[in-house]
Short mmCIF file of C-alpha atoms and ligand atoms in Angstrom, two decimals:
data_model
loop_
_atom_site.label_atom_id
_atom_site.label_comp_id
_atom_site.label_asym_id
_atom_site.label_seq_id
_atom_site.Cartn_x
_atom_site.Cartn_y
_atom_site.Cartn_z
CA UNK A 164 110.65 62.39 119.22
CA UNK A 165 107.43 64.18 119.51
CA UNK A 166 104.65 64.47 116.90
CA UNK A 167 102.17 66.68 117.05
CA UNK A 168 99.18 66.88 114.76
CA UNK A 169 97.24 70.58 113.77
CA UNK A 170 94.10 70.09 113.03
CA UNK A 171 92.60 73.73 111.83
CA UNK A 172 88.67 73.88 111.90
CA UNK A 173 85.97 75.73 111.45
CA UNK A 174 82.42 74.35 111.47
CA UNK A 175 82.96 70.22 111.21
CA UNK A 176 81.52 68.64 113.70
CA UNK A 177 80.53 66.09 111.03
CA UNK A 178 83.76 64.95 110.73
CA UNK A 179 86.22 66.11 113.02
CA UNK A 180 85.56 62.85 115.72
CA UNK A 181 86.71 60.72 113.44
CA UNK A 182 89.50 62.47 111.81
CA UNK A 183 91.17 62.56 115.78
CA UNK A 184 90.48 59.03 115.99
CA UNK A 185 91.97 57.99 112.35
CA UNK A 186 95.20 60.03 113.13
CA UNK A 187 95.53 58.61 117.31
CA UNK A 188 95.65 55.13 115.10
CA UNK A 189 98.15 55.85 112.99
CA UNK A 190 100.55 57.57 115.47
CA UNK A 191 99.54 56.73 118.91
CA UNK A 192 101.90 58.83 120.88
CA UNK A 193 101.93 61.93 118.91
CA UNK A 194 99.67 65.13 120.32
CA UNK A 195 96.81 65.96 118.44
CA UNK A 196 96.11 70.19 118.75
CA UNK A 197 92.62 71.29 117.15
CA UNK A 198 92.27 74.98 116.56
CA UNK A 199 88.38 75.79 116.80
CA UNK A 200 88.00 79.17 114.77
CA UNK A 201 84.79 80.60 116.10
CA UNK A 202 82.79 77.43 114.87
CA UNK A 203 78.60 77.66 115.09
CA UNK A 204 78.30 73.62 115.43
CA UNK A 205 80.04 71.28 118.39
CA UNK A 206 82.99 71.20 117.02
CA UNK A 207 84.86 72.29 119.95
CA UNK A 208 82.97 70.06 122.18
CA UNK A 209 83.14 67.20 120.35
CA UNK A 210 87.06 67.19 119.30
CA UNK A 211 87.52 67.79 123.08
CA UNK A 212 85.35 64.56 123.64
CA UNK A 213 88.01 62.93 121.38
CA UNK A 214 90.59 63.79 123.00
CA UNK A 215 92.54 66.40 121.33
CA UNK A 216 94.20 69.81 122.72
CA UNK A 217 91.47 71.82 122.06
CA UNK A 218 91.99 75.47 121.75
CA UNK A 219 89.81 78.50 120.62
CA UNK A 220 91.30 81.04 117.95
CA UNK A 221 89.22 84.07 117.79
CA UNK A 222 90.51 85.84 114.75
CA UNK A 223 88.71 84.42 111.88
CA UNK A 224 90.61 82.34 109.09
CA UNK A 225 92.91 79.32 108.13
CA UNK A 226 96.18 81.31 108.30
CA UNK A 227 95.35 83.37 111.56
CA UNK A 228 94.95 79.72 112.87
CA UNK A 229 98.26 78.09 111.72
CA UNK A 230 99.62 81.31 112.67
CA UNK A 231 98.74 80.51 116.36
CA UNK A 232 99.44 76.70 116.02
CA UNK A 233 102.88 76.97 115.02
CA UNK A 234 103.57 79.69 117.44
CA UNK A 235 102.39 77.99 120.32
CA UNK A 236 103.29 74.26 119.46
CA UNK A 237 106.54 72.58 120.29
CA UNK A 238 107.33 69.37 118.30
CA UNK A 239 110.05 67.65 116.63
CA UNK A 240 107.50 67.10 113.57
CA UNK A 241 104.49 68.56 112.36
CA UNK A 242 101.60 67.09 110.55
CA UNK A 243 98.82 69.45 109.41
CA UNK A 244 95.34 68.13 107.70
CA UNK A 245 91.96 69.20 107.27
CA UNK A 246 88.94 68.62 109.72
CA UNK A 247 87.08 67.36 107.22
CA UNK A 248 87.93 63.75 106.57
CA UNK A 249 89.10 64.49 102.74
CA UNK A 250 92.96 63.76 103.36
CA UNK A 251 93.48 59.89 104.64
CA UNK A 252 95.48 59.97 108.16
CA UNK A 253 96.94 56.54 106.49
CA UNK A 254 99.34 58.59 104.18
CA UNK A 255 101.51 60.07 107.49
CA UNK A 256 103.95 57.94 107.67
CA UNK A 257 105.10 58.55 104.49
CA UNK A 258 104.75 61.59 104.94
CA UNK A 259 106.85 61.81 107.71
CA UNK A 260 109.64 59.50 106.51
CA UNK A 261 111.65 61.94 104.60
CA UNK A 262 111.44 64.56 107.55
CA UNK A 263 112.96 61.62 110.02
CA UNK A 264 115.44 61.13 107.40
CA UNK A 265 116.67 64.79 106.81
CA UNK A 266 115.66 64.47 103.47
CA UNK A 267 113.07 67.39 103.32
CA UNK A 268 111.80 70.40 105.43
CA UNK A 269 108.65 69.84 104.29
CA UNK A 270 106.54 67.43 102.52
CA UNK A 271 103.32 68.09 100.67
CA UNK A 272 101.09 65.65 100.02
CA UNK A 273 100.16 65.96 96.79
CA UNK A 274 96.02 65.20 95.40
CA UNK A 275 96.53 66.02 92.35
CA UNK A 276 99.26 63.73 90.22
CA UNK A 277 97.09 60.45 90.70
CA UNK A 278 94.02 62.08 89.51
CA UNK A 279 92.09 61.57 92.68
CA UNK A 280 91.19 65.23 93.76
CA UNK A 281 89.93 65.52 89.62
CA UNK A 282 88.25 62.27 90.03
CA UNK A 283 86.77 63.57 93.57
CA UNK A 284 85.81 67.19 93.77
CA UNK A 285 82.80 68.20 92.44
CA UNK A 286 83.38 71.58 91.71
CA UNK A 287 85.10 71.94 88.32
CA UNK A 288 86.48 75.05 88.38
CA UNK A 289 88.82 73.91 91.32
CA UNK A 290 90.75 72.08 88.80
CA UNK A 291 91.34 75.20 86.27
CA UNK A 292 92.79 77.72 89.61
CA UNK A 293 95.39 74.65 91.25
CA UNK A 294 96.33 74.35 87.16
CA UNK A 295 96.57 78.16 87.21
CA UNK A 296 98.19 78.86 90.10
CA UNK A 297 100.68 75.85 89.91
CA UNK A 298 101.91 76.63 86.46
CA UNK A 299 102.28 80.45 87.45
CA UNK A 300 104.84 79.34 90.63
CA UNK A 301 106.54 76.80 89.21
CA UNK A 302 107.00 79.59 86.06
CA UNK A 303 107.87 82.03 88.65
CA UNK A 304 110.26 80.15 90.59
CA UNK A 305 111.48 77.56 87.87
CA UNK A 306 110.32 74.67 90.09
CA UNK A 307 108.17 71.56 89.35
CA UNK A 308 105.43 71.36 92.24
CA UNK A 309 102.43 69.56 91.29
CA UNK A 310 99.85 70.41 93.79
CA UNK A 311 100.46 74.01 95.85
CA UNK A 312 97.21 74.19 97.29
CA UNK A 313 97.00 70.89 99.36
CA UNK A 314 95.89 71.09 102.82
CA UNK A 315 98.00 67.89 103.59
CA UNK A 316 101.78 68.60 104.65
CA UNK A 317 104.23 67.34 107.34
CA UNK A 318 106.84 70.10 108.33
CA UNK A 319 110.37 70.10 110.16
CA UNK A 320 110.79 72.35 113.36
CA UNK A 321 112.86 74.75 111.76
CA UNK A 322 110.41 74.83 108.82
CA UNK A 323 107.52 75.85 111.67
CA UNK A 324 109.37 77.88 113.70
CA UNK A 325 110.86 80.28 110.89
CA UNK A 326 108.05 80.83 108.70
CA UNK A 327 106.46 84.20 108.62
CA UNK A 328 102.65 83.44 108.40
CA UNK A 329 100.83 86.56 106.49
CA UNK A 330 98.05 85.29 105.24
CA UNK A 331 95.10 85.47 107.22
CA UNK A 332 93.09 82.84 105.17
CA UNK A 333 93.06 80.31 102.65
CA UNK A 334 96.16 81.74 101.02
CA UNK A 335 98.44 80.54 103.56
CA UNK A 336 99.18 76.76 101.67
CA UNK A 337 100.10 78.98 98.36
CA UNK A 338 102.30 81.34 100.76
CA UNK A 339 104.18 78.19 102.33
CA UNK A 340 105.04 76.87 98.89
CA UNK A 341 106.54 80.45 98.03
CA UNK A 342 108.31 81.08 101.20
CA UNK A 343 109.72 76.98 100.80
CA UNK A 344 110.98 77.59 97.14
CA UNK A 345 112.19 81.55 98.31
CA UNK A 346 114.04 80.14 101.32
CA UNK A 347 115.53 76.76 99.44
CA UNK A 348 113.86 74.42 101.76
CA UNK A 349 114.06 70.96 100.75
CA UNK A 350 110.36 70.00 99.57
CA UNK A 351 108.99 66.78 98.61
CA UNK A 352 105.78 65.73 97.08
CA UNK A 353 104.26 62.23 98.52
CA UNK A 354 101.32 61.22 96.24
CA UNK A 355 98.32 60.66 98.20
CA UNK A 356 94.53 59.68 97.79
CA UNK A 357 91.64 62.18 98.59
CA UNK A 358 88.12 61.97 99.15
CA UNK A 359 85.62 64.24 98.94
CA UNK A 360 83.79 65.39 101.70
CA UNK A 361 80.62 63.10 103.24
CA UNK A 362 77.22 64.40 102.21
CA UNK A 363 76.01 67.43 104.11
CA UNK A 364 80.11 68.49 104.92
CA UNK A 365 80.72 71.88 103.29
CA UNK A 366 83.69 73.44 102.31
CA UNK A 367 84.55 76.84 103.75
CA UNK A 368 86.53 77.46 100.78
CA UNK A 369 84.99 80.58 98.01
CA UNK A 370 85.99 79.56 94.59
CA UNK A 371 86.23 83.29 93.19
CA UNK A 372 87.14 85.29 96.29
CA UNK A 373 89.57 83.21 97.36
CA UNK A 374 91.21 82.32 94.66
CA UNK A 375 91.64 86.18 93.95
CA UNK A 376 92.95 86.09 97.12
CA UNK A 377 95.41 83.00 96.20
CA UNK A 378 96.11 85.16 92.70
CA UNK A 379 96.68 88.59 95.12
CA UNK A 380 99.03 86.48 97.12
CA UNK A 381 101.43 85.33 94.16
CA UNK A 382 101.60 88.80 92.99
CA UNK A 383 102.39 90.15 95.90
CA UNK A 384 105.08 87.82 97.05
CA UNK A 385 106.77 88.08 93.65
CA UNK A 386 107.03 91.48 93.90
CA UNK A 387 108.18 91.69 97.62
CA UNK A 388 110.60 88.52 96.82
CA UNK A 389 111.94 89.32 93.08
CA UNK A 390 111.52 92.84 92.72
CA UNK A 391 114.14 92.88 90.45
CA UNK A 392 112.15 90.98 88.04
CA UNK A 393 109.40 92.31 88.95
CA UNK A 394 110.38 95.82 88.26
CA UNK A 395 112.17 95.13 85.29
CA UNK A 396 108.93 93.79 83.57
CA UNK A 397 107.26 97.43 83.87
CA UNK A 398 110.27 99.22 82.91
CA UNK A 399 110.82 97.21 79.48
CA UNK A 400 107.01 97.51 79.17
CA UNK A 401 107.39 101.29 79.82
CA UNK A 402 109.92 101.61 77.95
CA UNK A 403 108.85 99.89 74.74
CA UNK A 404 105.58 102.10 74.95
CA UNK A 405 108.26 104.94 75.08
CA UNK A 406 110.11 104.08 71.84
CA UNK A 407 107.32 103.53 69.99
CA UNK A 408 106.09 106.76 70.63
CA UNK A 409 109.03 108.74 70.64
CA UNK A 410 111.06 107.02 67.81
CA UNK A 411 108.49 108.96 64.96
CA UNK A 412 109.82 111.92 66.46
CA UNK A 413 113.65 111.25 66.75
CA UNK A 414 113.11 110.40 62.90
CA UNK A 415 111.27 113.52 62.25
CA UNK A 416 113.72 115.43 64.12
CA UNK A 417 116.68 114.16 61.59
CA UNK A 418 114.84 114.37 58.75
CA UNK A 419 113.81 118.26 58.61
CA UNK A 420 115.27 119.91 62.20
CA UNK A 421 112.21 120.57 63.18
CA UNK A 422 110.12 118.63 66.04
CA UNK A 423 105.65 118.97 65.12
CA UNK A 424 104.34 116.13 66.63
CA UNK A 425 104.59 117.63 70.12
CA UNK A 426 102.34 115.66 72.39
CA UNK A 427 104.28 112.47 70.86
CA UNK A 428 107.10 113.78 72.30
CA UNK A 429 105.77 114.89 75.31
CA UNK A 430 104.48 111.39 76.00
CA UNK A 431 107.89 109.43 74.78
CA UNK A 432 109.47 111.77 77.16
CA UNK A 433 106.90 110.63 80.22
CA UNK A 434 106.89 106.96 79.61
CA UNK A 435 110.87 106.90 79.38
CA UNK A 436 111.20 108.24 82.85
CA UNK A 437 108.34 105.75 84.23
CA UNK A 438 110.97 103.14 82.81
CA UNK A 439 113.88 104.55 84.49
CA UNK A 440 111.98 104.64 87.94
CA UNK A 441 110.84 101.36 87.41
CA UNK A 442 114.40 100.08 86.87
CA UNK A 443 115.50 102.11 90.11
CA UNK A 444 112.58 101.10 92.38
CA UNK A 445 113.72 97.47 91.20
CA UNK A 446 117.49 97.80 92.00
CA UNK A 447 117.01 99.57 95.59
CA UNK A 448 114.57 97.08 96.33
CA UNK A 449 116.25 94.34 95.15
CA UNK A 450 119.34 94.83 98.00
CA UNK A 451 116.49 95.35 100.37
CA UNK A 452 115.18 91.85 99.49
CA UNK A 453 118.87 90.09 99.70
CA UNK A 454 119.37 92.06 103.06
CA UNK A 455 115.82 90.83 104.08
CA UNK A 456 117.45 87.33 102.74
CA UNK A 457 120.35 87.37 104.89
CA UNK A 458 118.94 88.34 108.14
CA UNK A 459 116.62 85.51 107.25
CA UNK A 460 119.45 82.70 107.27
CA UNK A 461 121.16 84.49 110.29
CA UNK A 462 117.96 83.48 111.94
CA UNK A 463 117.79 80.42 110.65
CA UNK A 464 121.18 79.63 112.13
CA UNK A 465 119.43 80.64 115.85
CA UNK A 466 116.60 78.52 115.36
CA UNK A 467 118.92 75.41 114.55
CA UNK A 468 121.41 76.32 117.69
CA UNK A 469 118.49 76.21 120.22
CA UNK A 470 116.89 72.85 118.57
CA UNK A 471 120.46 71.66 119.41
CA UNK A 472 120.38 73.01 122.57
CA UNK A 473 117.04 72.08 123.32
N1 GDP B 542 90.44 77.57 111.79
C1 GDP B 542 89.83 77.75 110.67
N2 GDP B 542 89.80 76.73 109.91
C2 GDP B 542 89.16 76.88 108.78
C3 GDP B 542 88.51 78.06 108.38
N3 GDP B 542 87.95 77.84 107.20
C4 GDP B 542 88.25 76.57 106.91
N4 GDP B 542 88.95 76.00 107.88
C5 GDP B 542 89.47 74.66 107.98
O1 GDP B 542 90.48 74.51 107.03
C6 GDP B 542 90.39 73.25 106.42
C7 GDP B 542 90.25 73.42 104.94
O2 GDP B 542 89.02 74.04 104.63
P1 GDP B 542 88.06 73.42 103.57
O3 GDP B 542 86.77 74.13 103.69
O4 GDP B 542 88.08 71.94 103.73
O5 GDP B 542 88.76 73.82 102.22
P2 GDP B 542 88.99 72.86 100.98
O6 GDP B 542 89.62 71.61 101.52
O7 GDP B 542 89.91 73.62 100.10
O8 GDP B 542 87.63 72.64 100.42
C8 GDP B 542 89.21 72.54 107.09
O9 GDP B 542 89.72 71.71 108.12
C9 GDP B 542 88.39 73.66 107.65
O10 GDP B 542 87.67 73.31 108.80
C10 GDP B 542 88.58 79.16 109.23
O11 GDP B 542 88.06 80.24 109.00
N5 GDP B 542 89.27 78.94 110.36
MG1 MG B 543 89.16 70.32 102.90
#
């Protein structure tokens, strides 16, 4: 059974020595890959120092990175952290458990239902986006995740080898979650401890900008996953904006035969049709989406013949 470890990084030589060494304790035989994005500081050197399969990625970002890593990487099992020393290499095992067992595709490990990421990071407004963003997926999807942005998770082969990876940056954790609850993976949450980072660590992480990213990414996937829903929102919308425009003008129309309030009309008339197109756009896309669907499990079913073959 082989393990490997993906270690993204950008910039943390601080840390990075020791995360290798904390993870080589806890699973002695399993391959540890670190993905050096372009870093400025030894980071490359030093995790090669440690150790580690040490590769460059050129294209800058967290998701161009795990793009590479689970392209190139063949394992049973997949562990992914951060550089930085903020998730404890202590919590893999259980991490891994229900992925030995069958019992999950993927397992998050999740800072945020023990209180120790609130307790830990400093920067407030943190707290107020994972609240945000978590209550708008699990609204979206009718699920009940309680951390989608941690950097912690332990995946199955067939989880790594058939995800699409988009995003190019930090959005990638909220586009796993999506594509887990789209696809009907089995996901389980393992509550685990985090630290903040040592003094003099920085995160590479943009509060705002990335977080509109994070926002961008939700939107976009909802549209491109449920665009029946989707659709349907802007055509009721539309078309209640229609009614109550064009409904003083029906009523006029009974009432004396004769239509005056012309640009009413005019606009009822408009806003109506925006509805209908809405609805349409919705339905054509929507068999798009469950063809999209099926070719998706068809693949699915190749992936799992050549693990068995393998
Ligand atoms: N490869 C790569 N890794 C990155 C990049 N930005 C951040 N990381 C790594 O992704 C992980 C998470 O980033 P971090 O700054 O800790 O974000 P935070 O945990 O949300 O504060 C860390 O291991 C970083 O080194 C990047 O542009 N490329
Ligand atoms: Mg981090």
């Amino acid at each position: 059974m082989r393990i490997a470890v993906l270690l993204p990084c950008y910039n943390e030589e601080q840390t990075i020595g020791a995360v290798i060494e904390e993870f080589r304790a806890e699973l002695p035989d399993a391959d540890i890959y670190v993905y050096d994005n372009n870093s400025k500081d030894r980071t490359y050197e030093i995790a090669k120092e440690h150790g580690a399969f040490v590769k460059k990625e050129f294209r800058q970002g967290k998701g161009n990175v795990v793009r590479s890593m689970f392209r190139d990487i063949d394992a049973d099992y997949y562990v992914m952290a951060d550089g930085d020393r903020t998730y404890p290499a202590r919590f893999v095992h259980q991490l891994l458990e229900p992925l030995k067992q069958g019992e999950a595709n993927i397992v998050i490990g999740d800072r945020l239902s023990n209180g120790t990421y609130v307790e830990e990071n400093k920067r407030q407004f943190h707290n107020f986006g994972n609240n945000l963003v978590r209550g708008l997926i699990n609204f979206l999807y009718k699920s009940d995740l309680k951390d989608i942005m941690t950097g912690y998770r332990a995946f199955d082969r067939l989880f790594v080898k058939s995800m699409p990876v988009m995003s190019p940056g930090f959005e990638i954790e909220t586009e796993m979650t999506i594509h887990t609850l789209d696809k009907r993976f089995v996901i389980k949450e393992i509550p685990i401890e985090y630290k903040d980072r040592p003094e003099g660590s920085e995160s590479k992480l943009n509060t705002f900008s990335d977080g509109f990213k994070v926002l961008n990414k939700i939107f976009t996937l909802f549209k491109e996953y449920k665009p029946m829903m989707f659709f349907s929102i802007w055509s009721v919308l539309f078309l209640v904006l229609g009614l109550a425009s064009g409904i003083p003008v029906i009523v006029e129309f009974f009432d004396t035969g004769f239509i005056t309030k012309i640009p009413s009309a005019i606009l009822a008339v408009g806003l109506v049709i925006l509805s209908v197109l809405s609805f349409g756009c919705g339905l054509i896309l929507d068999t798009v989406a469950a063809n999209f669907k099926k070719q998706f499990e068809w693949e699915l079913n190749n992936i799992k013949q050549d693990m068995k073959e393998f």
